[in-house]
XYZ file of C-alpha atoms in Angstrom:
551
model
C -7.565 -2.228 21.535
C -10.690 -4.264 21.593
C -13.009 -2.749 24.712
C -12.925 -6.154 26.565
C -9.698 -5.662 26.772
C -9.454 -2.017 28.618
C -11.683 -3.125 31.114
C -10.257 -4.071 34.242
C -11.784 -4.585 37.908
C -15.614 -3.314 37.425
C -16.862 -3.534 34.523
C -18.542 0.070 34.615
C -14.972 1.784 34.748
C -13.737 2.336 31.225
C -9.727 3.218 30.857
C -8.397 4.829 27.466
C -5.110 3.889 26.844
C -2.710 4.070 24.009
C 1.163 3.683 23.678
C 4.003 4.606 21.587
C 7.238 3.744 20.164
C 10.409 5.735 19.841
C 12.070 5.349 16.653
C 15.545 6.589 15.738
C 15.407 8.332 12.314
C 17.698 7.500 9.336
C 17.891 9.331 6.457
C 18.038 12.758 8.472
C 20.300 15.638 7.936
C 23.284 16.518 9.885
C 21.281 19.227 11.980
C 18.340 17.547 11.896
C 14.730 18.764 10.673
C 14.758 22.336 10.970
C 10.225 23.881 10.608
C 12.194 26.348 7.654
C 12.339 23.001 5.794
C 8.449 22.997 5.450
C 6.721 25.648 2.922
C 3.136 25.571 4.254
C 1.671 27.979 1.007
C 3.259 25.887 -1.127
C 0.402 24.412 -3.401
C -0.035 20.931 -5.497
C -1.057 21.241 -9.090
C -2.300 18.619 -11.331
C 0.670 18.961 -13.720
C 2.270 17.233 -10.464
C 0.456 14.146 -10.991
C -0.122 13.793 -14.297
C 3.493 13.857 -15.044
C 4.713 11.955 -12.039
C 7.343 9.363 -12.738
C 4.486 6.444 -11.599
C 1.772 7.781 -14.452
C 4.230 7.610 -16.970
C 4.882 4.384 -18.884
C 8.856 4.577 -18.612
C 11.306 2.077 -19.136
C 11.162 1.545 -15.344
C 7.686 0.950 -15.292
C 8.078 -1.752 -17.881
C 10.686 -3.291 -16.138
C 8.683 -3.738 -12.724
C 5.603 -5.001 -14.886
C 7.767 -7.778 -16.155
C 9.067 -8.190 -12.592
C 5.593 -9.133 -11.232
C 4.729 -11.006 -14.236
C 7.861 -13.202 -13.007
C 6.616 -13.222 -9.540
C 3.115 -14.147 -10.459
C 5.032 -17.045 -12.696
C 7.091 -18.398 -10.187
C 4.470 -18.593 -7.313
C 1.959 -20.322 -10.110
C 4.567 -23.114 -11.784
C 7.323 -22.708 -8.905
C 8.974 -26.345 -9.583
C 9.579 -25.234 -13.337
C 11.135 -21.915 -12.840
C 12.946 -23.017 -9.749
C 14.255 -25.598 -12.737
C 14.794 -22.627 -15.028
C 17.574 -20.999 -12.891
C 19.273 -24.663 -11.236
C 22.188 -24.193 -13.872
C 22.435 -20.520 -13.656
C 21.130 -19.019 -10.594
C 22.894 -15.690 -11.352
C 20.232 -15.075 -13.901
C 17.354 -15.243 -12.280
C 15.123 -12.330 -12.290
C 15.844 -9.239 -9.746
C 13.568 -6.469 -8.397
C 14.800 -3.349 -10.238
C 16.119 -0.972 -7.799
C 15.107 2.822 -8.369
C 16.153 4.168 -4.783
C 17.438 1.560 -2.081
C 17.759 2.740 0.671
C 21.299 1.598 2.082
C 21.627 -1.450 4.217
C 21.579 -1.026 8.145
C 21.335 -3.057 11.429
C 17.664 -3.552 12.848
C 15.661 -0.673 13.409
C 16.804 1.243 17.010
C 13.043 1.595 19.132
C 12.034 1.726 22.916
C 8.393 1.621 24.155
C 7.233 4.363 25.756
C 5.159 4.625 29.288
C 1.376 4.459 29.262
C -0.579 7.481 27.986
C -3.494 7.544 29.404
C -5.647 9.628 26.854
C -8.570 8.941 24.356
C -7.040 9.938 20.574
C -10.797 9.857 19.355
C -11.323 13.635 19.954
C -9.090 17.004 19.006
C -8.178 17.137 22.817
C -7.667 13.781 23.212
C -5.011 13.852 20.278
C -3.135 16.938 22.248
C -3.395 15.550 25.061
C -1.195 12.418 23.807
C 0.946 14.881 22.407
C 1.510 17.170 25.454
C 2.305 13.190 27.461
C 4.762 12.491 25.234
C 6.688 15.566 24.521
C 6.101 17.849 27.702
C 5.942 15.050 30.263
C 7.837 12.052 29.045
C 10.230 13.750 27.292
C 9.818 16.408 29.325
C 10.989 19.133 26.389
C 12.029 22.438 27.360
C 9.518 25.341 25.033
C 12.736 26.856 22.883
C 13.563 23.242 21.774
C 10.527 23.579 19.670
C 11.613 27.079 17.989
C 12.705 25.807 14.963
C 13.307 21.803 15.266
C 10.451 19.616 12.976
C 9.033 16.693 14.490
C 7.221 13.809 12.165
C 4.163 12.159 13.502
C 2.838 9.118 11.426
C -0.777 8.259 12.067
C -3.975 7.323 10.432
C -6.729 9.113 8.619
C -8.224 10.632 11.871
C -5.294 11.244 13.518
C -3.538 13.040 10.966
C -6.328 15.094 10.317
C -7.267 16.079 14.022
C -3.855 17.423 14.450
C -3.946 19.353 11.399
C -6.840 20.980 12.598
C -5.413 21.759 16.004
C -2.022 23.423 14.558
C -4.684 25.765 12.193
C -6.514 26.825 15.330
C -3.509 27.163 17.813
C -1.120 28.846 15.015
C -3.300 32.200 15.123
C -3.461 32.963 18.726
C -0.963 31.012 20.468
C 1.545 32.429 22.980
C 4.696 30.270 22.988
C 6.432 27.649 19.831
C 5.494 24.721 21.805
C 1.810 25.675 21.976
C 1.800 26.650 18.129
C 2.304 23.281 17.016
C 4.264 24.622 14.245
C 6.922 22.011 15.145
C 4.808 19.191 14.699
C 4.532 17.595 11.010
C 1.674 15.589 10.377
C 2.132 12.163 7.701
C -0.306 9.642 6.776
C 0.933 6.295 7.316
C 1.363 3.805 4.520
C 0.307 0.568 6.491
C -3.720 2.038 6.387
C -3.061 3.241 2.840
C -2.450 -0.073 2.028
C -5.301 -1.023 4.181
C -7.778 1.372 2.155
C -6.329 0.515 -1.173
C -7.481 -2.919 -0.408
C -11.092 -1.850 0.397
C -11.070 0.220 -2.975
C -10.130 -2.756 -4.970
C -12.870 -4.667 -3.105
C -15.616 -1.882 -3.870
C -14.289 -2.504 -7.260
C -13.979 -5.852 -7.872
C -16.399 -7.128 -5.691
C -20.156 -7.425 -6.481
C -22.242 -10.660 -4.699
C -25.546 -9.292 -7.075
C -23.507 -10.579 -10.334
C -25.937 -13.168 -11.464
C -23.529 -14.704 -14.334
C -21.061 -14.995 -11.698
C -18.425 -14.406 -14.125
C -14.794 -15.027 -13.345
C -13.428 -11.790 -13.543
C -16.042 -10.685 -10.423
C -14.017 -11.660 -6.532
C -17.000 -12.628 -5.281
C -17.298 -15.765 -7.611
C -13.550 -16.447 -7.067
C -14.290 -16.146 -3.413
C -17.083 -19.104 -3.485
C -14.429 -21.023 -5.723
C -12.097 -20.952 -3.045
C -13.782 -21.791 0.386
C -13.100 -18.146 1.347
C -15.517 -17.315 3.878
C -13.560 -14.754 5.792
C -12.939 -12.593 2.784
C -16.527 -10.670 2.901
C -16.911 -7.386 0.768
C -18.212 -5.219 4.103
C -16.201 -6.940 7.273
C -12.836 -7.973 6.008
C -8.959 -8.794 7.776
C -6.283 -7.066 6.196
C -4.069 -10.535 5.568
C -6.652 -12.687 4.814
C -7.808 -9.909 2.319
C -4.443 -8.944 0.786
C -3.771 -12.516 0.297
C -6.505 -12.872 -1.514
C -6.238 -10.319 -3.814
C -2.627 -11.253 -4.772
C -3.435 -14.817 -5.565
C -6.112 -13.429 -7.618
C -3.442 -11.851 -9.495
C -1.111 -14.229 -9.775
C -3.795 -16.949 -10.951
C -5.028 -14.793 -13.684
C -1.712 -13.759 -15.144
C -0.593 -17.329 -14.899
C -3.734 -18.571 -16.839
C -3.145 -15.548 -19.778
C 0.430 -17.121 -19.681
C -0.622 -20.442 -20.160
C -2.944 -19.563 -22.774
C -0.280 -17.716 -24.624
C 2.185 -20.910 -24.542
C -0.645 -23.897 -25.056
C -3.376 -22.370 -26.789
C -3.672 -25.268 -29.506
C -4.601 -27.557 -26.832
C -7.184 -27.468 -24.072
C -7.803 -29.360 -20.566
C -5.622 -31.389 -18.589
C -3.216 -31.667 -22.047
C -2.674 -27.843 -21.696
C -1.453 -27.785 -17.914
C 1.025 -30.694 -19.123
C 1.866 -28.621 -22.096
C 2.665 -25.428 -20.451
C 4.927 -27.002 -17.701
C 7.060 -28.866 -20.132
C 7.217 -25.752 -22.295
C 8.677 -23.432 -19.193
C 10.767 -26.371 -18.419
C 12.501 -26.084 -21.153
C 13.361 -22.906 -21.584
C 16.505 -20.545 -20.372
C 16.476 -17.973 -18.650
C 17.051 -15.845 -22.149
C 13.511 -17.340 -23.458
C 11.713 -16.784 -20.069
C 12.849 -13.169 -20.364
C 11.463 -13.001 -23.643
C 8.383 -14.725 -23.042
C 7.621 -12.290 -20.338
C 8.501 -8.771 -22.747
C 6.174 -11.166 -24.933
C 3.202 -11.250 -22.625
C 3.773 -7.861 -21.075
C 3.237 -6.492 -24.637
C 0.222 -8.891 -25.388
C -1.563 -7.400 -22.022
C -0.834 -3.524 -22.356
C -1.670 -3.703 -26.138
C -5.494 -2.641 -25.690
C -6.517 -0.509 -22.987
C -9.864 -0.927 -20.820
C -10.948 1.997 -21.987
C -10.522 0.511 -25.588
C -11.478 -2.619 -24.533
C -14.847 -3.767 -26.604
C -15.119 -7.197 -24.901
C -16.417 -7.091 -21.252
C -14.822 -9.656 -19.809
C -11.225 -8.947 -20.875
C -11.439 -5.108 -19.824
C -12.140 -6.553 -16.280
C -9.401 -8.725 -16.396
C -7.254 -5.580 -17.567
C -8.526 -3.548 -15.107
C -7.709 -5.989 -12.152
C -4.427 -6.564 -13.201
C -3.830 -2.379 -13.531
C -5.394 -2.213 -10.393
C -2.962 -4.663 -8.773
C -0.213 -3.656 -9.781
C 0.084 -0.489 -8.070
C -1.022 -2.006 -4.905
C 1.918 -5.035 -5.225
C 4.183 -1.590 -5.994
C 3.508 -0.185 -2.827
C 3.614 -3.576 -1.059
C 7.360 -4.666 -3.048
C 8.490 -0.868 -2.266
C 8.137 -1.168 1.365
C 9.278 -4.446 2.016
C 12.167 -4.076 0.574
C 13.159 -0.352 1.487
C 12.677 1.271 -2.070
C 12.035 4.683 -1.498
C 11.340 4.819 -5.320
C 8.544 1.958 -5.568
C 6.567 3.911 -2.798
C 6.961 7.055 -4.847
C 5.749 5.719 -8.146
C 2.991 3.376 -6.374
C 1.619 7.229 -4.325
C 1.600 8.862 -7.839
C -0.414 6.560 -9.242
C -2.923 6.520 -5.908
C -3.407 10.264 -6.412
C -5.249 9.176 -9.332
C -7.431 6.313 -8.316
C -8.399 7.363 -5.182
C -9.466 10.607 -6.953
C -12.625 8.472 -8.239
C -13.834 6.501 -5.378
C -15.921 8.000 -2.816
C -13.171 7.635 -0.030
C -13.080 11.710 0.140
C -10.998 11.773 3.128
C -8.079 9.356 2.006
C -8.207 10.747 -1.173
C -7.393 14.515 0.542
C -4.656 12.085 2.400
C -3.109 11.256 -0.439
C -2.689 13.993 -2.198
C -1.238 15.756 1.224
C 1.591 12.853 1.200
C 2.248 13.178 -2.614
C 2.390 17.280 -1.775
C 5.111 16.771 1.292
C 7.366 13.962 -0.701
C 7.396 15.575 -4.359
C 6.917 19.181 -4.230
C 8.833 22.455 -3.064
C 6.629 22.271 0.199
C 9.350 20.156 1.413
C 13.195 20.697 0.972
C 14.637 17.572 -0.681
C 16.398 16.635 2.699
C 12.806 16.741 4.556
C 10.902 14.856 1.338
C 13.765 12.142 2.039
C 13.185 12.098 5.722
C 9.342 11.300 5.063
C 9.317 8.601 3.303
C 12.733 6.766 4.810
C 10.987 7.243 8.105
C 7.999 6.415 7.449
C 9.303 2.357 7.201
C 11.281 0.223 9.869
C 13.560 -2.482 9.878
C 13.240 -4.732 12.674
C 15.344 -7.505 11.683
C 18.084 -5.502 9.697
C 17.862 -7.739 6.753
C 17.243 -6.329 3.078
C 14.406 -8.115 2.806
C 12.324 -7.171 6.149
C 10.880 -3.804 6.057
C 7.818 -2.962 7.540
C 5.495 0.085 7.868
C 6.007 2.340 10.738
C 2.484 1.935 12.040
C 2.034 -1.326 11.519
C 5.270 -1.829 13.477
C 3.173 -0.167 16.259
C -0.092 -2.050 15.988
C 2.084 -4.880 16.363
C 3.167 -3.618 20.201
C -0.263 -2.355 20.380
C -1.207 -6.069 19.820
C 1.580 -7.405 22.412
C 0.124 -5.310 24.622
C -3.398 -6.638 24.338
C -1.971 -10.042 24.820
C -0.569 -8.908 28.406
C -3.558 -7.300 29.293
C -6.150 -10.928 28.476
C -3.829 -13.145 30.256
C -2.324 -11.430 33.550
C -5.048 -9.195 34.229
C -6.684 -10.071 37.973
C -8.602 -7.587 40.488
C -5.635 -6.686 42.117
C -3.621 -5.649 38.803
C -4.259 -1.814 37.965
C -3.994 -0.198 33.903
C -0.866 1.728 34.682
C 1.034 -1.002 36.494
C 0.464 -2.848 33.592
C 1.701 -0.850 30.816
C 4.216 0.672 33.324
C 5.985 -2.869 33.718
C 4.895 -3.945 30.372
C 5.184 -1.630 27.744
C 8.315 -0.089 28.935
C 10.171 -3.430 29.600
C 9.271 -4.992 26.180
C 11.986 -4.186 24.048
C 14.224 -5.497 26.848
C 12.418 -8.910 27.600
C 12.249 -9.485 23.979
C 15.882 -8.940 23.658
C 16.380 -10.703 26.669
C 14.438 -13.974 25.636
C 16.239 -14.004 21.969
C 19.993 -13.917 23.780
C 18.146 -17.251 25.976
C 17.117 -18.412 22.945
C 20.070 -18.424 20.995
C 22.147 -19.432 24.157
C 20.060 -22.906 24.563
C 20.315 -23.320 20.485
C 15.925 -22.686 19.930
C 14.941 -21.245 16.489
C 12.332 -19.005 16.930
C 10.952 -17.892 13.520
C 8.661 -14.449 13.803
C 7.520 -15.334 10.194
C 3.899 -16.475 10.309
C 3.324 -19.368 8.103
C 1.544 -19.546 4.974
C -0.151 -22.843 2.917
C 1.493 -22.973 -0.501
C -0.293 -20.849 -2.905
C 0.121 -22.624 -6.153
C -2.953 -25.461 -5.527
C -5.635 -22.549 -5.457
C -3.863 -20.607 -7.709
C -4.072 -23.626 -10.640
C -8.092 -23.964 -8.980
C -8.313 -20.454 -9.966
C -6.417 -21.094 -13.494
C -8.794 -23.813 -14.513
C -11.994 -22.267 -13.849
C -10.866 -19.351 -15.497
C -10.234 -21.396 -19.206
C -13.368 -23.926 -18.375
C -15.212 -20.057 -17.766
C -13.989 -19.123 -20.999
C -14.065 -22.755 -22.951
C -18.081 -22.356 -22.158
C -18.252 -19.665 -23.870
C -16.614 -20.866 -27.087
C -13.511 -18.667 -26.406
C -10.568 -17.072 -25.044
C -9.473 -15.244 -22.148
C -7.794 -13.104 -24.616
C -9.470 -9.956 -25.864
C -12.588 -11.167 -28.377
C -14.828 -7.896 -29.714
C -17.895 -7.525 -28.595
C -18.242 -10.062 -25.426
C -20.071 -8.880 -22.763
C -20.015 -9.495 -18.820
C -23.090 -8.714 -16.472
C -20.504 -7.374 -14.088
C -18.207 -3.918 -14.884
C -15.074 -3.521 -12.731
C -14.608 0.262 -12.385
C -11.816 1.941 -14.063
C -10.678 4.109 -11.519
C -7.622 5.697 -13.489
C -10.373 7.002 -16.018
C -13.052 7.982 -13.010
C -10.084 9.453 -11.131
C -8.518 11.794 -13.951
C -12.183 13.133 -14.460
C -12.385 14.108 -10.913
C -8.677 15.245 -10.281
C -8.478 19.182 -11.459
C -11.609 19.556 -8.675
C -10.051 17.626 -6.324
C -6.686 19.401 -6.234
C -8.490 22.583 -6.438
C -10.697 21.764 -3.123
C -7.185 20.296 -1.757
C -5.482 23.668 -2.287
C -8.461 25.440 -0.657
C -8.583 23.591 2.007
C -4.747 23.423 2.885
C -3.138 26.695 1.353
C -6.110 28.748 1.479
C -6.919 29.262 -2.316
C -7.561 27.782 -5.602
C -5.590 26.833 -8.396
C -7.669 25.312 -10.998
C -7.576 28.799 -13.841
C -4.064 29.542 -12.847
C -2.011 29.820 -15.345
C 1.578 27.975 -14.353
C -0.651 25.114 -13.352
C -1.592 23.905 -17.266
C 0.953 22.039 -19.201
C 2.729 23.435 -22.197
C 2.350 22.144 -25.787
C 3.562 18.578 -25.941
C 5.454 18.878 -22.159
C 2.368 15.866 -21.212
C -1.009 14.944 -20.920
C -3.091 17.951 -20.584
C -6.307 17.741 -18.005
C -8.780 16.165 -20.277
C -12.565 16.308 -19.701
C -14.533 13.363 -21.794
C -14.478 9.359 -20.536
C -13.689 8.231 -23.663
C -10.060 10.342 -23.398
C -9.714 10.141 -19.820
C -7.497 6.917 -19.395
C -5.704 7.232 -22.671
C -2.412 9.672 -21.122
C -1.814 8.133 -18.479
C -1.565 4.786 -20.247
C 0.877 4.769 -22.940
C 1.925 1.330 -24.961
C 5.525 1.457 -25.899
């Protein structure tokens, strides 16, 4: 919360506050999550990356690349394939399913009461802990014997308590006090969040003086974007930003690859007639068609500047709309594939500490320091459901900034001299799941639609903005977007899949120090046998290549 907003009566008294939400698991075994689930020694190798389903270039991986080339399609031209499907809506393009997780009603939750603690210190973050479990739920010590309890949080939260169990495991006198019960996860809504401010660090430069295309900050300028800034940034301003990026530049390859005898307005005209016409057969093959134009070169290969940047952003992308696609619509195996992949590119940006994150979430939900039925539990738990619709998934801490945010709202607009904190979050916090279920039921009884969905401007005006500039960018220049040797670009998007496999083998082997107590890095069962996958590899000009395979 915002410190206006936790001051109340004199403004020299400050009040730390948080809340919580209690979430009913899914996914969980019969008996529950049992701490002989966990294998704390357990160690991560690189083999477990580098040979992860998401850094291989499987069927599946083609399949959700031509998925989000059909997405970025449809959101660009959406009259024409809307016009595709109007005689055979059957055929229209699906999201591949890898791991569903089965449909349910709307996510069970109730607020809890106020806890009245600072979480920006070690104590602070056991004191929240020691509200919740020893006074709200007011927990008897043997519960905790050998019952596992998952805690999503941020960076900074997760680590604190990590730190606190390795203090309190050695001389602590009862289970409770051990922490041994507690399992620490990084949350995927500020993954997300720091994924975005990678692909900003590496996308973004304001000191490009050609102002090429390829670099956000021109695109930016192009579209009127002032609150998308490289160092102060909102996550939905930003994320929508970066996806129409995408979208516009795979829509502009696209329309170069079905118009490119003619140029201007004529091409526009050209391309939606062409995708007009076509059936759903030819717009599958037109997108195997352009998936196989864009994965035929790889950046690292790439001898024209501004055509590796393109590449790079798209790569980049990708992953991120994996992630997004994955949790919105409750694929436990999108989230999988779009972590794997994170290992890797977080490995070779400078955010240390979300790097160590991720590699600690990859380590819980893919290796044998978690049973399968725990690894499961993880990552089905780690999303909600609020709606109970297929479609409607939502991070678990995101779900609770969201009541963080309600409660913010009470706080600015009833808050008077003679209204304390606690009454407040007592009345508040505790009753909101009830008044909100309470004012739908009034809702629905007096026939009022209230839509929850906040409303977005259609995206395909700046997206064919976008599209233009891009071919007038490249018309200029007496050429195409399309790969031509030897063009160069005064900006250089980084390629963090070849900066990250350089840097991984050290960074799992400070990992494994840091978490299991040794290194790993000259062990033998960690390297790869003969032809079993790409081996660690040492050079930059080799570094991308095995973890980017054309088929």
């Amino acid at each position: 919360m915002g410190v206006k907003e936790q001051r109340l009566g004199s403004n020299s008294e400050f009040h730390s506050v948080t809340t919580g939400l209690v979430i009913k698991g899914r996914e969980m075994p019969p008996e529950g999550l049992r701490q002989d689930m966990l294998k704390p020694t357990v160690r991560l190798q690189a083999r477990d990356i580098y040979l992860a389903d998401g850094n291989q270039m499987d069927d599946v991986h083609l399949n959700i690349t031509e998925f989000l080339l059909y997405e970025a399609l449809k959101a660009a031209f959406p009259a024409q394939i809307e016009a595709i499907y109007s005689s055979d809506p059957d055929e229209r393009i699906i999201m591949p399913a890898i791991d569903l997780l089965p449909h349910s009603p709307a996510t069970t939750h109730n607020p809890l009461g106020p806890i009245p603690h600072d979480e920006s210190s070690n104590s602070g973050n056991l004191d929240v802990i020691h509200n919740i479990f020893s006074g709200q739920y007011a927990l008897a010590d043997e519960v905790f014997d050998n019952r596992l309890v998952l805690l999503y949080g941020d960076q900074k939260t997760v680590a604190r308590i990590r730190g606190c169990k390795k203090i309190r495991q050695e001389d602590s006198s009862s289970s409770y006090e051990s922490l041994r019960w507690a399992l620490e996860v990084p949350a995927l809504f500020h993954l997300k969040m720091n994924y975005l401010k990678m692909m900003v660090e590496a996308h973004f430069d304001d000191k490009d003086k050609e102002r090429s295309t390829t670099n956000l900050y021109t695109v930016k300028r192009l579209w009127n974007r002032n609150n998308v800034l490289p160092k102060k940034w909102d996550f939905f301003s930003m994320e929508e930003f970066i996806v129409q990026n995408y979208q516009a530049r795979v829509a502009a390859f696209a329309s170069q690859l079905l118009g490119q005898d003619t140029t201007g307005t004529a091409q526009d005209e050209s391309v939606r007639a062409r995708l007009q016409l076509m059936t759903p057969t030819d717009l599958r093959e037109f997108l195997q068609e352009l998936r196989q134009k864009l994965t035929e070169v790889t950046p690292a290969q790439c001898s024209d500047g501004e055509y590796r940047n393109h590449l790079l952003f798209l790569e980049h992308t990708q992953n991120y709309l994996v992630l997004k696609y994955g949790i919105r619509h409750g694929d436990l195996g999108w989230i999988r594939r779009s972590i794997d992949r994170c290992c890797v590119y977080f490995a070779g940006t400078k955010q240390f500490k979300y790097s160590f994150e991720t590699l600690y979430l990859k380590r819980l939900i893919s290796t044998e320091a978690a049973s399968k039925e725990l690894q499961r539990a993880i990552l089905a738990n780690s999303i909600v459901n609020p709606r109970g619709r297929p479609n409607t998934w939502m991070e678990t801490d995101r779900f609770l900034e969201l009541h963080n945010g309600a409660m913010k709202e009470v706080l600015k607009h009833r808050r008077t001299s003679s209204l304390s904190l606690d009454y407040l979050f007592s009345y508040c916090s505790l009753n909101a799941s009830t008044m909100k279920t309470l004012g739908n039921t009034l809702a629905r009884m007096f026939s009022v639609r209230i839509n929850p969905d906040h409303t977005t401007k259609a995206t395909d005006g700046d997206i064919q903005v976008l599209m233009k500039a891009l071919k007038r960018h490249d018309r200029s220049r007496h050429c195409s977007m399309w790969r031509v040797d030897d063009r160069t670009c005064d900006f250089e998007a980084t390629d963090l899949l070849s900066k990250g496999s350089q840097k991984l083998n050290e960074t799992v082997r400070r990992f494994n120090e840091n978490i299991c107590g040794y290194a790993t890095i000259d062990d033998d069962d960690d390297q790869l046998e003969e032809g079993e996958g790409p081996r660690p590899i040492e050079t930059a000009e080799e570094t991308c290549l095995p973890l980017r395979h054309d088929k």
